[in-house]
């Protein structure tokens, strides 16, 4: 079942993207397509992360379904917290590192400002990717694959309509809006299907701590950007491709360290959850 689910999601997502990109190229020209290409490829490659985690967790969820309901709900809550934390960090990284990333992806032959704007917004669709993959695998474990299929096709249909309406006015951003619409519809369907498994009294405080950690990490990223720009202006750090590589590595590592530190200081994950996260990481490595 999970193989069919992964295949279905992959083909529907790819078909939707291909159709919207073809429509973009036909109406706006290849130059606008070039602005979208780099950011879209970067985000597409990161879809493998939630897919690997979700596939690795299917046996865990299947075993919990056969046991007590509370055990399944606990495993789901732990996974949701981890998925949300990782996706939030990736979204922040795409926002604050959009300029050097598009320079590395596209060189200097494309309007980098437009491509950076696309990437800084498109990167946040990762926050929907992660829970959507989790919803998909938990629905498979519960034997409710039909709801996943409904969400996928409904999201694809809405996304194509949004693309048709927004590409003429917003060009490459129209494709971004279409992807958000498609993933957003599936998110709503998945959340509704899994609603009774949410225990908000325990889960909501943890999610709010993750949001706070993300806000603090955003400040760390911002300070890192400002510091790097000053160093470049003073000639301490080179510009061009080498400067972009250094900015991604240095500011990215600073942001990662800040996010981990914030999660630890806010006590977002307890010891049992840390052990579960470690086990999940080991399972995902084996699947790869």
PDB file of C-alpha atoms in Angstrom:
ATOM      1  CA  UNK A   1       0.000   0.000   0.000  1.00  0.00           C
ATOM      2  CA  UNK A   2       2.732   2.502   0.837  1.00  0.00           C
ATOM      3  CA  UNK A   3       4.416   1.845  -2.518  1.00  0.00           C
ATOM      4  CA  UNK A   4       1.185   2.594  -4.350  1.00  0.00           C
ATOM      5  CA  UNK A   5       0.731   5.687  -2.202  1.00  0.00           C
ATOM      6  CA  UNK A   6       4.229   6.972  -2.975  1.00  0.00           C
ATOM      7  CA  UNK A   7       3.766   6.277  -6.695  1.00  0.00           C
ATOM      8  CA  UNK A   8       0.390   7.992  -6.780  1.00  0.00           C
ATOM      9  CA  UNK A   9       1.653  11.072  -4.966  1.00  0.00           C
ATOM     10  CA  UNK A  10       4.720  11.271  -7.185  1.00  0.00           C
ATOM     11  CA  UNK A  11       2.846  11.044 -10.481  1.00  0.00           C
ATOM     12  CA  UNK A  12       0.041  13.395  -9.499  1.00  0.00           C
ATOM     13  CA  UNK A  13       2.511  15.957  -8.177  1.00  0.00           C
ATOM     14  CA  UNK A  14       4.766  15.706 -11.220  1.00  0.00           C
ATOM     15  CA  UNK A  15       1.855  15.818 -13.659  1.00  0.00           C
ATOM     16  CA  UNK A  16       0.461  18.917 -11.975  1.00  0.00           C
ATOM     17  CA  UNK A  17       3.824  20.661 -12.005  1.00  0.00           C
ATOM     18  CA  UNK A  18       4.453  19.776 -15.659  1.00  0.00           C
ATOM     19  CA  UNK A  19       1.053  21.102 -16.725  1.00  0.00           C
ATOM     20  CA  UNK A  20       1.467  24.369 -14.833  1.00  0.00           C
ATOM     21  CA  UNK A  21       5.014  24.881 -16.123  1.00  0.00           C
ATOM     22  CA  UNK A  22       3.886  24.225 -19.712  1.00  0.00           C
ATOM     23  CA  UNK A  23       1.093  26.746 -19.270  1.00  0.00           C
ATOM     24  CA  UNK A  24       3.579  29.237 -17.798  1.00  0.00           C
ATOM     25  CA  UNK A  25       5.976  28.819 -20.722  1.00  0.00           C
ATOM     26  CA  UNK A  26       3.205  29.091 -23.292  1.00  0.00           C
ATOM     27  CA  UNK A  27       1.747  32.286 -21.874  1.00  0.00           C
ATOM     28  CA  UNK A  28       4.781  34.043 -20.383  1.00  0.00           C
ATOM     29  CA  UNK A  29       7.781  32.685 -22.287  1.00  0.00           C
ATOM     30  CA  UNK A  30      10.852  30.609 -21.465  1.00  0.00           C
ATOM     31  CA  UNK A  31      12.570  33.417 -19.553  1.00  0.00           C
ATOM     32  CA  UNK A  32       9.882  33.351 -16.866  1.00  0.00           C
ATOM     33  CA  UNK A  33      10.172  29.564 -16.808  1.00  0.00           C
ATOM     34  CA  UNK A  34      13.869  29.994 -16.073  1.00  0.00           C
ATOM     35  CA  UNK A  35      13.048  32.100 -13.021  1.00  0.00           C
ATOM     36  CA  UNK A  36      10.904  29.246 -11.695  1.00  0.00           C
ATOM     37  CA  UNK A  37      13.165  26.331 -12.656  1.00  0.00           C
ATOM     38  CA  UNK A  38      15.899  26.623 -10.008  1.00  0.00           C
ATOM     39  CA  UNK A  39      13.636  27.200  -6.993  1.00  0.00           C
ATOM     40  CA  UNK A  40      11.235  24.471  -8.110  1.00  0.00           C
ATOM     41  CA  UNK A  41      14.028  21.924  -8.521  1.00  0.00           C
ATOM     42  CA  UNK A  42      15.465  22.775  -5.099  1.00  0.00           C
ATOM     43  CA  UNK A  43      12.118  22.277  -3.377  1.00  0.00           C
ATOM     44  CA  UNK A  44      11.360  19.131  -5.379  1.00  0.00           C
ATOM     45  CA  UNK A  45      14.584  17.477  -4.226  1.00  0.00           C
ATOM     46  CA  UNK A  46      13.681  18.047  -0.583  1.00  0.00           C
ATOM     47  CA  UNK A  47      10.449  16.083  -0.977  1.00  0.00           C
ATOM     48  CA  UNK A  48      12.535  12.942  -0.513  1.00  0.00           C
ATOM     49  CA  UNK A  49      13.084  13.778   3.182  1.00  0.00           C
ATOM     50  CA  UNK A  50       9.460  13.478   4.376  1.00  0.00           C
ATOM     51  CA  UNK A  51       8.915  10.588   1.954  1.00  0.00           C
ATOM     52  CA  UNK A  52      11.803   8.631   3.507  1.00  0.00           C
ATOM     53  CA  UNK A  53      10.663   9.368   7.060  1.00  0.00           C
ATOM     54  CA  UNK A  54       7.052   8.469   6.283  1.00  0.00           C
ATOM     55  CA  UNK A  55       7.941   5.177   4.591  1.00  0.00           C
ATOM     56  CA  UNK A  56      10.201   4.250   7.510  1.00  0.00           C
ATOM     57  CA  UNK A  57       7.430   4.953  10.014  1.00  0.00           C
ATOM     58  CA  UNK A  58       4.720   2.848   8.321  1.00  0.00           C
ATOM     59  CA  UNK A  59       5.592  -0.373  10.237  1.00  0.00           C
ATOM     60  CA  UNK A  60       5.544   1.577  13.507  1.00  0.00           C
ATOM     61  CA  UNK A  61       2.102   3.020  12.821  1.00  0.00           C
ATOM     62  CA  UNK A  62       0.765  -0.322  11.588  1.00  0.00           C
ATOM     63  CA  UNK A  63       1.884  -2.019  14.810  1.00  0.00           C
ATOM     64  CA  UNK A  64       0.339   0.743  16.916  1.00  0.00           C
ATOM     65  CA  UNK A  65      -2.997   0.404  15.108  1.00  0.00           C
ATOM     66  CA  UNK A  66      -3.093  -3.231  16.155  1.00  0.00           C
ATOM     67  CA  UNK A  67      -2.383  -2.271  19.760  1.00  0.00           C
ATOM     68  CA  UNK A  68      -4.103   0.367  21.862  1.00  0.00           C
ATOM     69  CA  UNK A  69      -5.429   3.552  20.247  1.00  0.00           C
ATOM     70  CA  UNK A  70      -3.485   5.687  22.711  1.00  0.00           C
ATOM     71  CA  UNK A  71      -0.190   4.189  21.505  1.00  0.00           C
ATOM     72  CA  UNK A  72      -1.005   5.059  17.897  1.00  0.00           C
ATOM     73  CA  UNK A  73      -1.980   8.611  18.866  1.00  0.00           C
ATOM     74  CA  UNK A  74       1.244   9.040  20.848  1.00  0.00           C
ATOM     75  CA  UNK A  75       3.381   7.858  17.915  1.00  0.00           C
ATOM     76  CA  UNK A  76       1.455  10.163  15.574  1.00  0.00           C
ATOM     77  CA  UNK A  77       1.945  13.175  17.862  1.00  0.00           C
ATOM     78  CA  UNK A  78       5.688  12.551  18.209  1.00  0.00           C
ATOM     79  CA  UNK A  79       6.077  12.225  14.452  1.00  0.00           C
ATOM     80  CA  UNK A  80       4.025  15.352  13.801  1.00  0.00           C
ATOM     81  CA  UNK A  81       6.200  17.397  16.164  1.00  0.00           C
ATOM     82  CA  UNK A  82       9.377  16.200  14.458  1.00  0.00           C
ATOM     83  CA  UNK A  83       7.997  16.789  10.956  1.00  0.00           C
ATOM     84  CA  UNK A  84       6.835  20.283  11.870  1.00  0.00           C
ATOM     85  CA  UNK A  85      10.192  21.193  13.416  1.00  0.00           C
ATOM     86  CA  UNK A  86      12.217  20.004  10.410  1.00  0.00           C
ATOM     87  CA  UNK A  87       9.913  21.657   7.874  1.00  0.00           C
ATOM     88  CA  UNK A  88       9.950  24.949   9.777  1.00  0.00           C
ATOM     89  CA  UNK A  89      13.753  25.007   9.770  1.00  0.00           C
ATOM     90  CA  UNK A  90      13.853  24.306   6.020  1.00  0.00           C
ATOM     91  CA  UNK A  91      11.316  27.048   5.329  1.00  0.00           C
ATOM     92  CA  UNK A  92      13.388  29.542   7.321  1.00  0.00           C
ATOM     93  CA  UNK A  93      16.556  28.506   5.509  1.00  0.00           C
ATOM     94  CA  UNK A  94      14.954  29.023   2.089  1.00  0.00           C
ATOM     95  CA  UNK A  95      13.697  32.455   3.150  1.00  0.00           C
ATOM     96  CA  UNK A  96      16.943  33.820   4.546  1.00  0.00           C
ATOM     97  CA  UNK A  97      19.301  32.056   2.125  1.00  0.00           C
ATOM     98  CA  UNK A  98      17.240  32.603  -1.030  1.00  0.00           C
ATOM     99  CA  UNK A  99      19.691  35.065  -2.625  1.00  0.00           C
ATOM    100  CA  UNK A 100      22.853  32.925  -2.419  1.00  0.00           C
ATOM    101  CA  UNK A 101      20.918  29.754  -3.237  1.00  0.00           C
ATOM    102  CA  UNK A 102      19.491  31.083  -6.507  1.00  0.00           C
ATOM    103  CA  UNK A 103      22.910  32.408  -7.461  1.00  0.00           C
ATOM    104  CA  UNK A 104      24.294  28.895  -7.039  1.00  0.00           C
ATOM    105  CA  UNK A 105      21.343  27.323  -8.848  1.00  0.00           C
ATOM    106  CA  UNK A 106      21.023  29.725 -11.772  1.00  0.00           C
ATOM    107  CA  UNK A 107      24.270  31.652 -12.073  1.00  0.00           C
ATOM    108  CA  UNK A 108      23.983  35.271 -13.165  1.00  0.00           C
ATOM    109  CA  UNK A 109      22.099  34.869 -16.457  1.00  0.00           C
ATOM    110  CA  UNK A 110      18.635  35.040 -14.858  1.00  0.00           C
ATOM    111  CA  UNK A 111      16.823  37.735 -12.898  1.00  0.00           C
ATOM    112  CA  UNK A 112      18.113  36.632  -9.498  1.00  0.00           C
ATOM    113  CA  UNK A 113      15.841  38.971  -7.540  1.00  0.00           C
ATOM    114  CA  UNK A 114      12.726  37.437  -9.109  1.00  0.00           C
ATOM    115  CA  UNK A 115      14.025  33.891  -8.609  1.00  0.00           C
ATOM    116  CA  UNK A 116      14.932  34.642  -4.982  1.00  0.00           C
ATOM    117  CA  UNK A 117      11.408  35.941  -4.366  1.00  0.00           C
ATOM    118  CA  UNK A 118       9.989  32.720  -5.829  1.00  0.00           C
ATOM    119  CA  UNK A 119      12.262  30.527  -3.694  1.00  0.00           C
ATOM    120  CA  UNK A 120      11.659  32.455  -0.467  1.00  0.00           C
ATOM    121  CA  UNK A 121       7.909  31.848  -0.829  1.00  0.00           C
ATOM    122  CA  UNK A 122       7.960  28.398  -2.437  1.00  0.00           C
ATOM    123  CA  UNK A 123      10.241  27.122   0.328  1.00  0.00           C
ATOM    124  CA  UNK A 124       7.384  27.420   2.802  1.00  0.00           C
ATOM    125  CA  UNK A 125       5.389  24.760   0.967  1.00  0.00           C
ATOM    126  CA  UNK A 126       7.748  22.357   2.757  1.00  0.00           C
ATOM    127  CA  UNK A 127       5.721  23.081   5.908  1.00  0.00           C
ATOM    128  CA  UNK A 128       2.777  21.453   4.110  1.00  0.00           C
ATOM    129  CA  UNK A 129       4.791  18.667   2.470  1.00  0.00           C
ATOM    130  CA  UNK A 130       5.913  17.147   5.760  1.00  0.00           C
ATOM    131  CA  UNK A 131       2.531  16.772   7.509  1.00  0.00           C
ATOM    132  CA  UNK A 132       0.916  15.738   4.221  1.00  0.00           C
ATOM    133  CA  UNK A 133       3.326  12.827   3.869  1.00  0.00           C
ATOM    134  CA  UNK A 134       2.660  11.933   7.497  1.00  0.00           C
ATOM    135  CA  UNK A 135      -1.098  12.066   6.914  1.00  0.00           C
ATOM    136  CA  UNK A 136      -0.692   9.852   3.875  1.00  0.00           C
ATOM    137  CA  UNK A 137       1.217   7.104   5.666  1.00  0.00           C
ATOM    138  CA  UNK A 138      -0.999   7.172   8.765  1.00  0.00           C
ATOM    139  CA  UNK A 139      -4.118   6.897   6.603  1.00  0.00           C
ATOM    140  CA  UNK A 140      -2.536   3.888   4.889  1.00  0.00           C
ATOM    141  CA  UNK A 141      -1.824   2.343   8.304  1.00  0.00           C
ATOM    142  CA  UNK A 142      -5.439   2.947   9.314  1.00  0.00           C
ATOM    143  CA  UNK A 143      -6.738   1.427   6.079  1.00  0.00           C
ATOM    144  CA  UNK A 144      -8.231   4.733   4.915  1.00  0.00           C
ATOM    145  CA  UNK A 145      -6.328   5.124   1.641  1.00  0.00           C
ATOM    146  CA  UNK A 146      -9.438   6.341  -0.153  1.00  0.00           C
ATOM    147  CA  UNK A 147      -9.353   9.585   1.791  1.00  0.00           C
ATOM    148  CA  UNK A 148      -5.745  10.097   0.740  1.00  0.00           C
ATOM    149  CA  UNK A 149      -6.685   9.513  -2.903  1.00  0.00           C
ATOM    150  CA  UNK A 150      -9.593  11.954  -2.634  1.00  0.00           C
ATOM    151  CA  UNK A 151      -7.300  14.570  -1.121  1.00  0.00           C
ATOM    152  CA  UNK A 152      -4.681  14.080  -3.836  1.00  0.00           C
ATOM    153  CA  UNK A 153      -7.069  14.383  -6.775  1.00  0.00           C
ATOM    154  CA  UNK A 154      -9.048  17.232  -5.221  1.00  0.00           C
ATOM    155  CA  UNK A 155      -5.835  19.116  -4.450  1.00  0.00           C
ATOM    156  CA  UNK A 156      -4.527  18.553  -7.981  1.00  0.00           C
ATOM    157  CA  UNK A 157      -7.782  19.819  -9.500  1.00  0.00           C
ATOM    158  CA  UNK A 158      -7.852  22.954  -7.343  1.00  0.00           C
ATOM    159  CA  UNK A 159      -4.160  23.575  -8.008  1.00  0.00           C
ATOM    160  CA  UNK A 160      -4.675  23.474 -11.770  1.00  0.00           C
ATOM    161  CA  UNK A 161      -7.587  25.902 -11.522  1.00  0.00           C
ATOM    162  CA  UNK A 162      -5.505  28.284  -9.406  1.00  0.00           C
ATOM    163  CA  UNK A 163      -2.653  28.022 -11.923  1.00  0.00           C
ATOM    164  CA  UNK A 164      -5.012  28.830 -14.798  1.00  0.00           C
ATOM    165  CA  UNK A 165      -6.321  31.900 -12.974  1.00  0.00           C
ATOM    166  CA  UNK A 166      -3.075  33.274 -11.522  1.00  0.00           C
ATOM    167  CA  UNK A 167      -0.314  32.581 -14.068  1.00  0.00           C
ATOM    168  CA  UNK A 168      -1.442  35.329 -16.501  1.00  0.00           C
ATOM    169  CA  UNK A 169      -1.278  37.945 -13.739  1.00  0.00           C
ATOM    170  CA  UNK A 170       1.511  36.679 -11.475  1.00  0.00           C
ATOM    171  CA  UNK A 171       3.700  34.685 -13.903  1.00  0.00           C
ATOM    172  CA  UNK A 172       6.041  32.313 -12.005  1.00  0.00           C
ATOM    173  CA  UNK A 173       4.350  33.144  -8.712  1.00  0.00           C
ATOM    174  CA  UNK A 174       1.146  31.729 -10.174  1.00  0.00           C
ATOM    175  CA  UNK A 175       2.730  28.273 -10.200  1.00  0.00           C
ATOM    176  CA  UNK A 176       3.784  28.791  -6.584  1.00  0.00           C
ATOM    177  CA  UNK A 177       0.225  29.722  -5.617  1.00  0.00           C
ATOM    178  CA  UNK A 178      -1.057  26.624  -7.441  1.00  0.00           C
ATOM    179  CA  UNK A 179       1.330  24.337  -5.539  1.00  0.00           C
ATOM    180  CA  UNK A 180       0.277  25.920  -2.247  1.00  0.00           C
ATOM    181  CA  UNK A 181      -3.384  25.441  -3.156  1.00  0.00           C
ATOM    182  CA  UNK A 182      -2.904  21.771  -4.056  1.00  0.00           C
ATOM    183  CA  UNK A 183      -0.927  20.948  -0.926  1.00  0.00           C
ATOM    184  CA  UNK A 184      -3.246  23.085   1.191  1.00  0.00           C
ATOM    185  CA  UNK A 185      -6.319  21.150   0.057  1.00  0.00           C
ATOM    186  CA  UNK A 186      -4.651  17.846   0.887  1.00  0.00           C
ATOM    187  CA  UNK A 187      -3.596  19.281   4.260  1.00  0.00           C
ATOM    188  CA  UNK A 188      -7.204  20.188   5.069  1.00  0.00           C
ATOM    189  CA  UNK A 189      -8.447  16.739   4.027  1.00  0.00           C
ATOM    190  CA  UNK A 190      -5.693  14.999   5.999  1.00  0.00           C
ATOM    191  CA  UNK A 191      -6.235  17.120   9.095  1.00  0.00           C
ATOM    192  CA  UNK A 192      -9.956  16.411   8.990  1.00  0.00           C
ATOM    193  CA  UNK A 193      -9.365  12.683   8.565  1.00  0.00           C
ATOM    194  CA  UNK A 194      -6.881  12.548  11.463  1.00  0.00           C
ATOM    195  CA  UNK A 195      -8.675  15.048  13.707  1.00  0.00           C
ATOM    196  CA  UNK A 196      -9.757  12.572  16.374  1.00  0.00           C
ATOM    197  CA  UNK A 197      -6.132  11.476  16.785  1.00  0.00           C
ATOM    198  CA  UNK A 198      -5.019  14.979  17.782  1.00  0.00           C
ATOM    199  CA  UNK A 199      -4.784  15.483  21.547  1.00  0.00           C
ATOM    200  CA  UNK A 200      -4.497  19.250  21.541  1.00  0.00           C
ATOM    201  CA  UNK A 201      -4.053  19.686  25.279  1.00  0.00           C
ATOM    202  CA  UNK A 202      -0.712  17.884  25.075  1.00  0.00           C
ATOM    203  CA  UNK A 203       0.231  18.643  21.479  1.00  0.00           C
ATOM    204  CA  UNK A 204      -0.540  22.357  21.164  1.00  0.00           C
ATOM    205  CA  UNK A 205       1.985  23.596  23.792  1.00  0.00           C
ATOM    206  CA  UNK A 206       4.750  21.643  22.047  1.00  0.00           C
ATOM    207  CA  UNK A 207       3.810  23.025  18.634  1.00  0.00           C
ATOM    208  CA  UNK A 208       3.801  26.555  20.055  1.00  0.00           C
ATOM    209  CA  UNK A 209       7.287  25.977  21.464  1.00  0.00           C
ATOM    210  CA  UNK A 210       8.447  24.919  18.011  1.00  0.00           C
ATOM    211  CA  UNK A 211       6.924  28.092  16.533  1.00  0.00           C
ATOM    212  CA  UNK A 212       8.737  30.173  19.164  1.00  0.00           C
ATOM    213  CA  UNK A 213      11.985  28.351  18.398  1.00  0.00           C
ATOM    214  CA  UNK A 214      11.412  29.132  14.722  1.00  0.00           C
ATOM    215  CA  UNK A 215      10.870  32.831  15.470  1.00  0.00           C
ATOM    216  CA  UNK A 216      14.099  32.972  17.477  1.00  0.00           C
ATOM    217  CA  UNK A 217      15.912  31.135  14.695  1.00  0.00           C
ATOM    218  CA  UNK A 218      14.591  33.677  12.206  1.00  0.00           C
ATOM    219  CA  UNK A 219      16.307  36.396  14.230  1.00  0.00           C
ATOM    220  CA  UNK A 220      19.513  34.353  14.228  1.00  0.00           C
ATOM    221  CA  UNK A 221      19.316  33.967  10.444  1.00  0.00           C
ATOM    222  CA  UNK A 222      18.664  37.694  10.047  1.00  0.00           C
ATOM    223  CA  UNK A 223      21.652  38.643  12.204  1.00  0.00           C
ATOM    224  CA  UNK A 224      23.789  36.153  10.290  1.00  0.00           C
ATOM    225  CA  UNK A 225      22.714  37.709   6.974  1.00  0.00           C
ATOM    226  CA  UNK A 226      23.482  41.228   8.177  1.00  0.00           C
ATOM    227  CA  UNK A 227      26.874  40.186   9.534  1.00  0.00           C
ATOM    228  CA  UNK A 228      27.773  38.421   6.300  1.00  0.00           C
ATOM    229  CA  UNK A 229      26.770  41.448   4.208  1.00  0.00           C
ATOM    230  CA  UNK A 230      28.982  43.697   6.330  1.00  0.00           C
ATOM    231  CA  UNK A 231      31.897  41.320   5.961  1.00  0.00           C
ATOM    232  CA  UNK A 232      31.387  41.268   2.195  1.00  0.00           C
ATOM    233  CA  UNK A 233      31.170  45.057   2.049  1.00  0.00           C
ATOM    234  CA  UNK A 234      34.418  45.298   4.016  1.00  0.00           C
ATOM    235  CA  UNK A 235      36.179  42.903   1.665  1.00  0.00           C
ATOM    236  CA  UNK A 236      36.663  40.281   4.367  1.00  0.00           C
ATOM    237  CA  UNK A 237      34.459  37.748   2.551  1.00  0.00           C
ATOM    238  CA  UNK A 238      34.574  37.313  -1.250  1.00  0.00           C
ATOM    239  CA  UNK A 239      31.564  37.847  -3.474  1.00  0.00           C
ATOM    240  CA  UNK A 240      30.345  35.837  -6.449  1.00  0.00           C
ATOM    241  CA  UNK A 241      29.898  32.087  -6.386  1.00  0.00           C
ATOM    242  CA  UNK A 242      32.454  31.512  -3.627  1.00  0.00           C
ATOM    243  CA  UNK A 243      30.741  34.100  -1.450  1.00  0.00           C
ATOM    244  CA  UNK A 244      27.367  32.450  -2.058  1.00  0.00           C
ATOM    245  CA  UNK A 245      28.757  29.063  -1.021  1.00  0.00           C
ATOM    246  CA  UNK A 246      30.273  30.526   2.130  1.00  0.00           C
ATOM    247  CA  UNK A 247      27.050  32.341   3.012  1.00  0.00           C
ATOM    248  CA  UNK A 248      24.954  29.191   2.634  1.00  0.00           C
ATOM    249  CA  UNK A 249      27.382  27.153   4.734  1.00  0.00           C
ATOM    250  CA  UNK A 250      28.136  29.691   7.463  1.00  0.00           C
ATOM    251  CA  UNK A 251      24.715  31.298   7.899  1.00  0.00           C
ATOM    252  CA  UNK A 252      23.000  27.931   7.410  1.00  0.00           C
ATOM    253  CA  UNK A 253      25.060  26.286  10.147  1.00  0.00           C
ATOM    254  CA  UNK A 254      24.493  29.251  12.463  1.00  0.00           C
ATOM    255  CA  UNK A 255      20.741  28.981  11.889  1.00  0.00           C
ATOM    256  CA  UNK A 256      20.766  25.225  12.466  1.00  0.00           C
ATOM    257  CA  UNK A 257      22.702  25.619  15.709  1.00  0.00           C
ATOM    258  CA  UNK A 258      20.340  28.357  16.856  1.00  0.00           C
ATOM    259  CA  UNK A 259      17.265  26.261  16.109  1.00  0.00           C
ATOM    260  CA  UNK A 260      18.581  23.198  17.939  1.00  0.00           C
ATOM    261  CA  UNK A 261      19.611  25.350  20.903  1.00  0.00           C
ATOM    262  CA  UNK A 262      16.169  26.974  21.035  1.00  0.00           C
ATOM    263  CA  UNK A 263      14.412  23.596  20.953  1.00  0.00           C
ATOM    264  CA  UNK A 264      16.620  22.324  23.777  1.00  0.00           C
ATOM    265  CA  UNK A 265      16.216  25.440  25.927  1.00  0.00           C
ATOM    266  CA  UNK A 266      12.443  25.411  25.446  1.00  0.00           C
ATOM    267  CA  UNK A 267      12.335  21.685  26.327  1.00  0.00           C
ATOM    268  CA  UNK A 268      10.289  20.941  23.254  1.00  0.00           C
ATOM    269  CA  UNK A 269      11.072  17.213  23.193  1.00  0.00           C
ATOM    270  CA  UNK A 270      11.238  15.036  26.306  1.00  0.00           C
ATOM    271  CA  UNK A 271      13.713  12.176  26.745  1.00  0.00           C
ATOM    272  CA  UNK A 272      11.296   9.565  25.442  1.00  0.00           C
ATOM    273  CA  UNK A 273      10.634  11.636  22.328  1.00  0.00           C
ATOM    274  CA  UNK A 274      14.369  12.144  21.760  1.00  0.00           C
ATOM    275  CA  UNK A 275      14.852   8.375  21.812  1.00  0.00           C
ATOM    276  CA  UNK A 276      11.948   7.965  19.382  1.00  0.00           C
ATOM    277  CA  UNK A 277      13.452  10.575  17.059  1.00  0.00           C
ATOM    278  CA  UNK A 278      16.789   8.794  17.136  1.00  0.00           C
ATOM    279  CA  UNK A 279      15.088   5.490  16.293  1.00  0.00           C
ATOM    280  CA  UNK A 280      13.169   7.144  13.450  1.00  0.00           C
ATOM    281  CA  UNK A 281      16.385   8.578  12.008  1.00  0.00           C
ATOM    282  CA  UNK A 282      17.988   5.142  12.104  1.00  0.00           C
ATOM    283  CA  UNK A 283      14.983   3.597  10.346  1.00  0.00           C
ATOM    284  CA  UNK A 284      15.028   6.240   7.608  1.00  0.00           C
ATOM    285  CA  UNK A 285      18.743   5.621   6.986  1.00  0.00           C
ATOM    286  CA  UNK A 286      18.088   1.899   6.565  1.00  0.00           C
ATOM    287  CA  UNK A 287      15.277   2.614   4.100  1.00  0.00           C
ATOM    288  CA  UNK A 288      17.635   4.758   2.031  1.00  0.00           C
TER     289      UNK A 288
END
